Structures are given as C-alpha cells and as structure tokens.
XYZ file of C-alpha atoms in Angstrom:
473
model
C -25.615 1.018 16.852
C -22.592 0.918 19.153
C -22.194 3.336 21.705
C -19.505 6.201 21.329
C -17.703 5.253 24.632
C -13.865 5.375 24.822
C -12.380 1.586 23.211
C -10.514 0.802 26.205
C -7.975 -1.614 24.859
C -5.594 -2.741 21.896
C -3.489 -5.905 21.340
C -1.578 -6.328 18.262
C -1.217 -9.811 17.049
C 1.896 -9.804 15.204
C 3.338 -13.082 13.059
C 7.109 -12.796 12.305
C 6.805 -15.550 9.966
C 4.432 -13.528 7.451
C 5.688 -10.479 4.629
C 2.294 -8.831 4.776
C 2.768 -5.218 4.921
C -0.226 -3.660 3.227
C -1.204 -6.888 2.300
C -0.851 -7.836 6.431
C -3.879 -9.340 8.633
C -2.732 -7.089 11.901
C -4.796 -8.924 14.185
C -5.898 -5.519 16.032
C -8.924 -5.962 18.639
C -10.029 -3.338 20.800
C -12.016 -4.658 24.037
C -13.917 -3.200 27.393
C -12.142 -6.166 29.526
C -9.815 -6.277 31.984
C -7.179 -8.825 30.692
C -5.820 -8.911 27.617
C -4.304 -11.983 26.273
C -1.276 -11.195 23.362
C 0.602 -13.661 21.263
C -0.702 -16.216 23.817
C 0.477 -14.802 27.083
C -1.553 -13.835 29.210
C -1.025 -9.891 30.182
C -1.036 -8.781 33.690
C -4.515 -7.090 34.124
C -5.352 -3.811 33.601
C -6.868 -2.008 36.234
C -8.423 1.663 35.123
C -8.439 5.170 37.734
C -12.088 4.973 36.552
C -13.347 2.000 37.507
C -15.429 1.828 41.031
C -14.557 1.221 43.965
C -15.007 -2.283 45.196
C -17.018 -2.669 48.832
C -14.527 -3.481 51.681
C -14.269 -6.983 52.961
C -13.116 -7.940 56.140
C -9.950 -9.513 54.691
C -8.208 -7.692 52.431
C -5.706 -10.714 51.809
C -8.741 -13.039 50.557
C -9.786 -9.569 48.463
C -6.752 -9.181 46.581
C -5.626 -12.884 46.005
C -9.098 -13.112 44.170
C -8.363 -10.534 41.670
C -5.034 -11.722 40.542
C -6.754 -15.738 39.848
C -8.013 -16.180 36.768
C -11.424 -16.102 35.870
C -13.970 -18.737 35.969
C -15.305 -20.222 32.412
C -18.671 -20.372 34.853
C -18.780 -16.087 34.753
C -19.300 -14.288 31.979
C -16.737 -13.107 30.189
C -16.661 -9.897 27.978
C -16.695 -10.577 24.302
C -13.825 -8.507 22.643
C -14.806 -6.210 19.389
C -12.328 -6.511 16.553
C -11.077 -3.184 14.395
C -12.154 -4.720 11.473
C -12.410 -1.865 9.186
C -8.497 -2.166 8.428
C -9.214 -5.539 7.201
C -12.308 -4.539 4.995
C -10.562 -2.021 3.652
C -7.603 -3.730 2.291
C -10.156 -6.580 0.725
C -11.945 -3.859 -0.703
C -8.550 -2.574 -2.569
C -7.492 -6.080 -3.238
C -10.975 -6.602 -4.982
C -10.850 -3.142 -7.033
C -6.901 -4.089 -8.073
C -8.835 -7.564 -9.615
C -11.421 -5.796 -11.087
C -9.537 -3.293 -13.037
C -7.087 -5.931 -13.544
C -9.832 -7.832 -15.453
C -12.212 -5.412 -16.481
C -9.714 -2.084 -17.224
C -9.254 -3.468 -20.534
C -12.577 -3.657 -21.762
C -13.793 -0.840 -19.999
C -10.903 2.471 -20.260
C -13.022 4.074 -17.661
C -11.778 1.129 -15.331
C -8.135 1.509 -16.580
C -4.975 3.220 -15.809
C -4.630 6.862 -16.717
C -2.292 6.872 -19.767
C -0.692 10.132 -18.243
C -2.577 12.671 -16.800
C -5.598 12.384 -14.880
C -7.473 9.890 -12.407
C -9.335 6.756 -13.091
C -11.007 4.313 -10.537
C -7.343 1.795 -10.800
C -5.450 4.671 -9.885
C -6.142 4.420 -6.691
C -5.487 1.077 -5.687
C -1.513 1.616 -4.895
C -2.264 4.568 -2.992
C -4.877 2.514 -1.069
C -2.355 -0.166 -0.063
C 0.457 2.342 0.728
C -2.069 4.245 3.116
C -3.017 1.074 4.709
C 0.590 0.340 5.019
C 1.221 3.138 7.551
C -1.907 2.515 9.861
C -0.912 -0.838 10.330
C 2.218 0.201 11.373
C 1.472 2.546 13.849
C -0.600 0.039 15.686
C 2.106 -3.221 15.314
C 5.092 -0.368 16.564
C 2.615 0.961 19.627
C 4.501 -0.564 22.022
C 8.683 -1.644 21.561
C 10.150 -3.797 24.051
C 13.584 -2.813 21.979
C 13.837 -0.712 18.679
C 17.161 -2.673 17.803
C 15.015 -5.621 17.147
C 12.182 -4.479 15.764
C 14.648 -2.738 13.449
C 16.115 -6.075 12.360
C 12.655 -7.845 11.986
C 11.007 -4.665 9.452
C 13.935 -5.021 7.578
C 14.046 -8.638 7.283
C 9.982 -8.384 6.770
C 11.008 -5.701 3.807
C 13.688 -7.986 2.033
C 11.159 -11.130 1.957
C 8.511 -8.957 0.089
C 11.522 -7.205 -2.267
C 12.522 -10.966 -2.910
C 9.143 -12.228 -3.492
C 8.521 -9.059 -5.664
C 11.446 -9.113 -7.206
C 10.810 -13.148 -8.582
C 7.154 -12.775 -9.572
C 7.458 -8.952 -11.386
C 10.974 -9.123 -12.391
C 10.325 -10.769 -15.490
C 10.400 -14.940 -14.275
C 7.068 -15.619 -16.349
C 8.212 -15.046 -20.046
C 4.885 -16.090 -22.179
C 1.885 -17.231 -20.022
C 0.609 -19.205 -23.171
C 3.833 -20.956 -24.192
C 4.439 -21.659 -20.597
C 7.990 -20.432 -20.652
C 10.193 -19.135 -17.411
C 12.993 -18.128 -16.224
C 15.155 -14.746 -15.682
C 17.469 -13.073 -17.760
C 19.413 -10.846 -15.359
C 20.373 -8.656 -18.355
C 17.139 -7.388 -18.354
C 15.446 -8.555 -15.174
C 12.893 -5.674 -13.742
C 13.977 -4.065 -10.530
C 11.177 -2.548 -9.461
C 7.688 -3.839 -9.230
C 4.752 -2.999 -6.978
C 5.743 -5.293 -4.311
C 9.053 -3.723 -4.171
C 7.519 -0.439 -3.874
C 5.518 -1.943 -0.842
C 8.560 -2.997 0.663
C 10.768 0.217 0.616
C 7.841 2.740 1.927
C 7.400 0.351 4.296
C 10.495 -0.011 6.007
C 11.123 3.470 5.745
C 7.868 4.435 7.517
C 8.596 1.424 9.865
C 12.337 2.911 10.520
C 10.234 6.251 11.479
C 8.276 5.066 13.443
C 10.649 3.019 15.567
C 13.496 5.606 16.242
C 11.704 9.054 15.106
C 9.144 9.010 18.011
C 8.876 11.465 21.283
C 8.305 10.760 24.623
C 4.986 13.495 24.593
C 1.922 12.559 26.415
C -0.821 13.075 24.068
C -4.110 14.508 24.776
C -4.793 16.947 21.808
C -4.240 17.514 18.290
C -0.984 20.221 19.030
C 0.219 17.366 21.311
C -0.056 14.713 18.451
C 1.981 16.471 15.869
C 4.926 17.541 18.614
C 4.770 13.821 19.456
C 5.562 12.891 15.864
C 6.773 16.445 14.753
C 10.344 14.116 13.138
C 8.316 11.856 11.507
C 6.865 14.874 9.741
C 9.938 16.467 8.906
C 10.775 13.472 7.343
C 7.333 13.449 4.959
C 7.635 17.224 4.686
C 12.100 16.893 3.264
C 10.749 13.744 1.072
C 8.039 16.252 -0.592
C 10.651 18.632 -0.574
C 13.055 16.626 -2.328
C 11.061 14.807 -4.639
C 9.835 18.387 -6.246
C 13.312 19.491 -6.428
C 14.807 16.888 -8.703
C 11.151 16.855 -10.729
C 11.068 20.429 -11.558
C 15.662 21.309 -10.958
C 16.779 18.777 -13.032
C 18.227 18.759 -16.053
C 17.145 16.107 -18.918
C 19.255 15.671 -21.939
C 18.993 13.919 -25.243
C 18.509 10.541 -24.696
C 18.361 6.897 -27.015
C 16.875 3.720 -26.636
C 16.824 0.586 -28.699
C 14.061 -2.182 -29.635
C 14.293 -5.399 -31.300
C 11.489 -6.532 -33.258
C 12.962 -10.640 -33.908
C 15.927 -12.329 -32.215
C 17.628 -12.233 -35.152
C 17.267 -8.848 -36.644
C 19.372 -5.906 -35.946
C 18.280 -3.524 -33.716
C 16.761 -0.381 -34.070
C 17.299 2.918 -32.278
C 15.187 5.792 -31.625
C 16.611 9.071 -30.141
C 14.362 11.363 -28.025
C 15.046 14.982 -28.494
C 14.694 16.857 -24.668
C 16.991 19.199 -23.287
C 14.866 20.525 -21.011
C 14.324 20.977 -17.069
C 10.734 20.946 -15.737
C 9.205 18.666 -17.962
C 6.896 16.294 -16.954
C 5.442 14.704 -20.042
C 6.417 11.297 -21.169
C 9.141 11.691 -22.787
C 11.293 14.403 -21.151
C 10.464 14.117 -16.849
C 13.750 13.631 -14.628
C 11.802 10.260 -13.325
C 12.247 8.594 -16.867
C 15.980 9.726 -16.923
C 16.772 9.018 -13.016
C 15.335 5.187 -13.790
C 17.032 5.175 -16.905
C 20.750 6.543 -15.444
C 20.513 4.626 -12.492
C 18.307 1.055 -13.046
C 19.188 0.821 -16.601
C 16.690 1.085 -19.180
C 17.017 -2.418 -20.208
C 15.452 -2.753 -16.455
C 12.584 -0.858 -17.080
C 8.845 -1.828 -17.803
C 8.860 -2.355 -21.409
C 4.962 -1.721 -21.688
C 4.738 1.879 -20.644
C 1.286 2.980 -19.882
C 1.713 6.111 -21.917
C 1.679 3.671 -25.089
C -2.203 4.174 -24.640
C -2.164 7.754 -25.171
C -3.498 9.416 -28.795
C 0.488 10.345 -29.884
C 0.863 6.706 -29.309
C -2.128 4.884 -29.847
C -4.357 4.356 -32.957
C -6.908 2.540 -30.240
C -6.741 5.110 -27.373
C -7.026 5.200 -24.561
C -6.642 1.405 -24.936
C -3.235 -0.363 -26.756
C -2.602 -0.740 -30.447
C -0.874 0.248 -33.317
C 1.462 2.869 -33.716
C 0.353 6.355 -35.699
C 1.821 7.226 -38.902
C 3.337 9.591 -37.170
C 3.827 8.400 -33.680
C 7.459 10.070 -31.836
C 10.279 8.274 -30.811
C 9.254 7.405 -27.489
C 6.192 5.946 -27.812
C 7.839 2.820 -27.375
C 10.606 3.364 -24.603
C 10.701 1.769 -21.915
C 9.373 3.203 -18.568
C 8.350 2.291 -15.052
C 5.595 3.403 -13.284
C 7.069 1.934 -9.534
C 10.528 3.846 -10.348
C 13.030 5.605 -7.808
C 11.776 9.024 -7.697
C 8.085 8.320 -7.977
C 8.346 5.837 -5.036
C 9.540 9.015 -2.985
C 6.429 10.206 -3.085
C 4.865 6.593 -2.169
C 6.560 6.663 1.028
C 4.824 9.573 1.809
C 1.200 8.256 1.297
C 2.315 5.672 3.736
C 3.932 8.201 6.218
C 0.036 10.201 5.858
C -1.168 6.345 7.050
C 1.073 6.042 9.695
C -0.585 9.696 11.367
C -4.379 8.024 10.852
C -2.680 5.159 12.846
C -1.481 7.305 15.397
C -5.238 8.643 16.397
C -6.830 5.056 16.246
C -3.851 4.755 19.063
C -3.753 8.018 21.328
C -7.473 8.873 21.160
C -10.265 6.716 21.883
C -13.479 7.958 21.486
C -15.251 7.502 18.033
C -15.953 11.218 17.599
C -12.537 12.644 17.715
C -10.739 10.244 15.784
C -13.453 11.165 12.599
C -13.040 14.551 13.627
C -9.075 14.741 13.741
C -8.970 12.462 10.357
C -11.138 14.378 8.274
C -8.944 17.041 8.811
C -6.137 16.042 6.985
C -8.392 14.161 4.932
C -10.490 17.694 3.767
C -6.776 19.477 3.129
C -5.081 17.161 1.235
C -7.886 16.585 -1.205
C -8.479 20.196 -1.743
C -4.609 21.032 -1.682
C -4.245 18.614 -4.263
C -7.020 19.918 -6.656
C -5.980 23.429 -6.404
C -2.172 22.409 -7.401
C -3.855 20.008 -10.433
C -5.490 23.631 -11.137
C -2.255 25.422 -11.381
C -0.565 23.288 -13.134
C 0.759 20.466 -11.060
C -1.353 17.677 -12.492
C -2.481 14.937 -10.813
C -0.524 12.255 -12.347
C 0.215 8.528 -11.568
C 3.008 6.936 -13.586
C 4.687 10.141 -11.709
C 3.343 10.030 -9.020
C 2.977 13.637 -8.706
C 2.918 15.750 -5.604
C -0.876 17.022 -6.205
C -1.925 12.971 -6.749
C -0.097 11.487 -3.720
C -2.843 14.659 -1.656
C -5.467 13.662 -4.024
C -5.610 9.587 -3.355
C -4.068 10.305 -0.004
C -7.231 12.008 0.976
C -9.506 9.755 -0.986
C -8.162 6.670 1.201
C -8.790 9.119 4.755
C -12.469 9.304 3.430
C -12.929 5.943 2.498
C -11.435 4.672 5.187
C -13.240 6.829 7.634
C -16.516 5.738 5.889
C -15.799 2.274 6.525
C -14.747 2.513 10.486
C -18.253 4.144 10.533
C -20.424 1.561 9.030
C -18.305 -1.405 10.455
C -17.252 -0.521 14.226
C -19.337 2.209 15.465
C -22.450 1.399 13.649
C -21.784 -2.440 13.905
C -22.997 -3.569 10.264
C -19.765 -6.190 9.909
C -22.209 -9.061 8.320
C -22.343 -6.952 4.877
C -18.655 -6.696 4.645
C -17.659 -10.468 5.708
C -16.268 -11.222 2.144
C -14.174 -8.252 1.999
C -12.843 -8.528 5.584
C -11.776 -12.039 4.188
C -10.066 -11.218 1.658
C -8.378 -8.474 3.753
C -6.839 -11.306 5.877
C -5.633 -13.027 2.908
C -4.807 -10.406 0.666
C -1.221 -11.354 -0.123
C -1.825 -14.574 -0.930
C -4.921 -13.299 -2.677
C -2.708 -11.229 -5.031
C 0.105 -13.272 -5.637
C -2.704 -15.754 -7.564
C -5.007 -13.041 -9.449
C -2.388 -10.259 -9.945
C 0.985 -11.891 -10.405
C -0.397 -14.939 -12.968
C -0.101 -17.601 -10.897
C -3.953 -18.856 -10.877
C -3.071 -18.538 -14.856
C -0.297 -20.673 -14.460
C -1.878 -23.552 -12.690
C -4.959 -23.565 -14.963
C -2.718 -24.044 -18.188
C 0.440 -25.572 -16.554
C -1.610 -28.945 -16.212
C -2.627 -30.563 -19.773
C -3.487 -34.013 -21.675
C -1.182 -34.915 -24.226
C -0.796 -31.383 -25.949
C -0.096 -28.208 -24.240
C -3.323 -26.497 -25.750
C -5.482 -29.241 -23.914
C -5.373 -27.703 -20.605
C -7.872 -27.066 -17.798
C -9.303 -23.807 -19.712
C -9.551 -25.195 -22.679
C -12.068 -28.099 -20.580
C -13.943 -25.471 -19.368
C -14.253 -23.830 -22.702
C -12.082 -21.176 -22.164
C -9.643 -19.707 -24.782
C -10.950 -22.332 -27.485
C-alpha cells in the first residue's frame, strides 16, 4: 500500500492538436523527483526547503556545477507515479455509456429515466461533465498567458461543437439503408458533444481569468481563492431556477408527418402555466422550442417511454388510445436551459481539481472531497423530497447535487484503490479506454463501428460484414 506522504510534483501533458475535454487523456503524473521533464523540455530542477542539507566540500564551485548536469543513466533514477484514477474513471463512464447504450433496451432498469427519477445511464453525462472540470483545473495550474490559453479552449470547444454538431446533428439518416447527409432545415443543434463543449469552455474561461492570487493552505483559503468561480456556479443555479419555476409557458403546436407525401398533421398542447415541469408544459421545452426551433429538436423524446405515452412502458411502442398531444413532440434532452445546469456539474469538477492541486497529502484531499461530496447528495435528496425531483431530460437542480455527488464518491473510491492503495493492474482496461475515450465513443456511441460493418458488402447491400458473421439475418 503506498505511503500517505505529500505527492511532491505535477506536470500536465497537454496536446493542442486533440478535442478531448471529458473525453481528454491529461497526461497528469505526480513524482518524488527532482526534475521534471514537460512537453519535452526539460524543467529547471526543483529544489525543496525540506530536503537535507548536503555535507560541505572543499569547493563549492565543483559542488554546485554538479547539481545543475544532468544525471547519469548509470544512477538510479526515481520512477514517476501516474494519477491514473482520472483516466480509470472516464473508461469506466465510457464503458457504462456502451453498456446502457446496448443493454438499456432490453433491460429498462439499464435505461434512461422516461421523466422522473434515476437509473444507472443517468449518470453517465454527469460523469463526463464532472471529469471535465478536474481535468481542467490541473491543464490551467499554471498560465504562461491567459490571452492564449483563452484562444486555444475556445478553439478546443469549436472542434468538439463541429465534430458534435456532424455526427448528432442528424448526418446518418437510416443506418440500414445506408443513407447520409444533412438537411439544415432540420439539422439538430444540440447533441451531447455540444453540451461537452459549452460547459467546458465556460468552466475553462473561469478558470483562466476568475482566479485569485491567495496562497492556499486550508479549506477557508481554497474557497476565497476561487470565491468568483463560485459566484459564477452559485448565479448559474440561480438563474437556471428562475426561468424553470418564473416563466411563463403558453399554448403551444407542433406538426408530424407520417409519409413524404401526406399532409401534415398538427397537434396543439394546452399549457398556460408557470412552474411546470412535466413534459409537456416546462419553460426548457418552450425556451428550445422559441429559440432552436422545434424542427431542431430531438424528434425521439425520452418521455415517449412513459405510461401516457407508451403501450410498452417504460420501453417504446405504440401510442394509447388515449395518448395527449405531446406524446410525440419533439424535445431535447442536451437543450439551452438544461445545459445551464451542466456547466455547473463541471464547475463542482473543477473545485475536486483544485484540491488534487493545492493539497498534497492523501488524507486531506478525501477529507475535503467528501465534503462536498456528503452535501450535495443529501441536499439533493431532501429537495427530490420536497418536491424538486430529481430529473434528467431537465436536468433539475436536485439531480445535477444528486449525480454531482455520486461522481465525488466514485471518484474518490477510485483514487483510493488505484493511487494510494496501488491496485492499478485490475483497472488496466478501463484506464485504456480512459486514454482513448473519444475515439472510443465516436465508434460505439455515434454509429460509426455500425457504419463500417454494413457500409462494406458483396454484390447486394444486405450481404454485408454482419450478415457474414450471422448477424441481423
């Protein structure tokens, strides 16, 4: 088991080239040497008020000329220990977003909530948003210049929005027909990988400019450090539960074909109402709808699952004799209001960040992250209690504490069993698949693994590689 000493040293390894965010192998090692070595320069070395003092030679020229050469590859050299928990737990959310992916729809237990309520896929966004934020702290540690770093998070944001914005925004038509291609009448805005990219270069933008110049050597001392960056989570809560619960929703209308050729038909939803926050009457349906468009909206809402709306529930199928009107509306579950609430799971990230940075001894970053992690989780239950359910297609106030929490624990577990109590070999596959996890996704989640096993055939579109392995015959 290692030893709870103080992790001397961190080096963030960080790739311009890459859009990883969440998805992001931060190449964060923490080491007892002297030198550290960063994006292949070597660092000047550190020298620590701690560290004994060396016996006096007779020349003190020879002495200090010998410290500044480089060191022998005859001596031994210190092996560095890797933070690999943030990798492990990002593989571990990229392997539960495939397995409810795959399994939620045999198993409902696995499966979205349709409204209300928490299932095991429910936490997977959360999971990458939190993720999002402790990565950030530790690539933003140390700015030569916040003008640049500005420009690169932004540029880093836009490359995920664009790669979001081509694999969710409706490019892949029919996976079995093989056809592409995007009508911007009705493209999809937002996506999960859009969400991604606004929290974080909003929690990126915070933690470049929205930092103090504090010396931190206690908890009070942390949050003065960071008290803007907190105002900022604390006006975004504050916002986000004024236009949920202040806002107006009218009558509204929506329109479906069922063939190309046939004419439409429209539905009208009945509301007038402020405070509502089931499916069809919330101010996060109608902000989507008045600003995005509804023709931009995700046309397989995941409240189509619920009883009103489901003759199959919790899972999808046919419509009740008397299902109401907007059982088949349109609706997104990565919209513009709910994402305010995303940025703050990443912002709650960014402060676990900040303790893996300012404090270095094993036992008071568990204790100062179980902290928050205890009051967030039992804030959010008691609101769920009252009234404020814990909800994700909203992504209510009382779920953002809930899964917010959940990731502190989980994460916390896994910094325990992988870097203080050394058991790394058990996790190998799912520190893998943390380091690849965007490219990981963009093949299970966004269809195109599907793609390549049915975009090459013999002859006839139907004989393709699944059909050879006896798949889909």
């Amino acid at each position: 088991m290692a030893s709870y000493e103080a992790i001397k040293n961190f080096d963030e390894d960080e790739n311009d080239d890459d859009v990883e965010l969440a998805l992001h192998h931060n190449q964060i090692s923490e080491s007892r040497s002297a030198t550290v070595f960063t994006n292949g320069e070597t660092a000047r070395p550190h020298i620590h008020s701690n560290k004994k003092v060396e016996e006096r030679s007779s020349s003190s020229s020879s002495t200090s000329t010998s410290k500044l050469q480089p060191q022998s590859p005859s001596q031994p050299q210190t092996k560095s220990q890797r933070l690999v928990s943030l990798d492990v737990f990002r593989g571990l959310t990229v392997a539960l977003m495939i397995l409810v992916d795959d399994v939620g729809g045999i198993l409902p237990a696995l499966n979205h909530s349709p409204w209300n309520g928490l299932t095991l896929a429910d936490y997977v966004m959360p999971f990458f948003l939190f993720i999002v934020g402790v990565s950030l702290a530790l690539t933003y540690k140390k700015l030569s210049c916040r003008v640049i770093a500005t420009r690169k998070a932004i540029l880093r944001a836009l490359k995920l929005l664009a790669v979001g914005l081509f694999l969710q925004g409706g490019y892949i038509h029919r996976l079995n027909d093989l056809t592409y291609g995007v009508d911007m009448k009705q493209i999809r805005w937002m996506g999960i990988l859009q969400r991604i990219a606004v929290a974080y270069v909003l929690a990126a933008l915070c933690e470049i400019w929205f930092k103090g110049d504090d010396t931190v050597n206690s908890g009070p001392s942390l949050l003065r450090k960071y008290q803007y960056q907190w105002a900022v989570a604390l006006f975004l809560c504050f916002l986000y539960l004024c236009l949920l619960y202040g806002l107006y929703v009218p009558d509204w209308e929506y329109q479906i074909l069922s063939e190309p050729s046939s004419v439409p038909k429209i539905f009208s939803v009945k509301c007038g109402v402020r405070a509502d926050t089931r499916p069809a009457c919330n101010a996060v349906g109608m902000i989507d709808r008045k600003i995005l468009g509804i023709q931009h909206l995700y046309r397989r809402p995941i409240y189509a699952r619920m009883p009103e709306c489901s003759i199959n529930s919790p899972d999808y199928g046919p419509l009740p004799p008397d299902a109401p009107a907007w059982c088949q509306a349109p609706f997104d579950p990565e919209g513009l209001l709910s994402s305010v609430m995303a940025i703050v799971t990443c912002l709650v990230g960014l402060h676990y960040g900040h303790i893996i940075v300012h404090f270095k001894d094993h036992r008071v970053r568990i204790i100062y992250w179980m902290i928050p992690t205890s009051c967030l989780v039992v804030f959010g239950l008691v609101l769920d209690l009252f009234g404020m359910h814990i909800n994700k297609v909203l992504y209510s106030f009382s779920y953002m504490c809930v899964t917010a929490g959940a990731a502190g624990i989980l994460f916390v577990a896994i910094y325990l069993m992988v870097d203080v109590c050394g058991y790394s070999r058990m996790t190998i596959i799912m520190e893998w698949m943390g380091k690849h996890a965007l490219m990981i996704y963009i093949l299970a989640a966004c269809n195109v693994f599907p793609i390549f096993l049915q975009g090459f055939y013999w002859g006839n579109p139907q004989n393709n590689i699944l059909k050879l392995i006896g798949v889909g015959t």
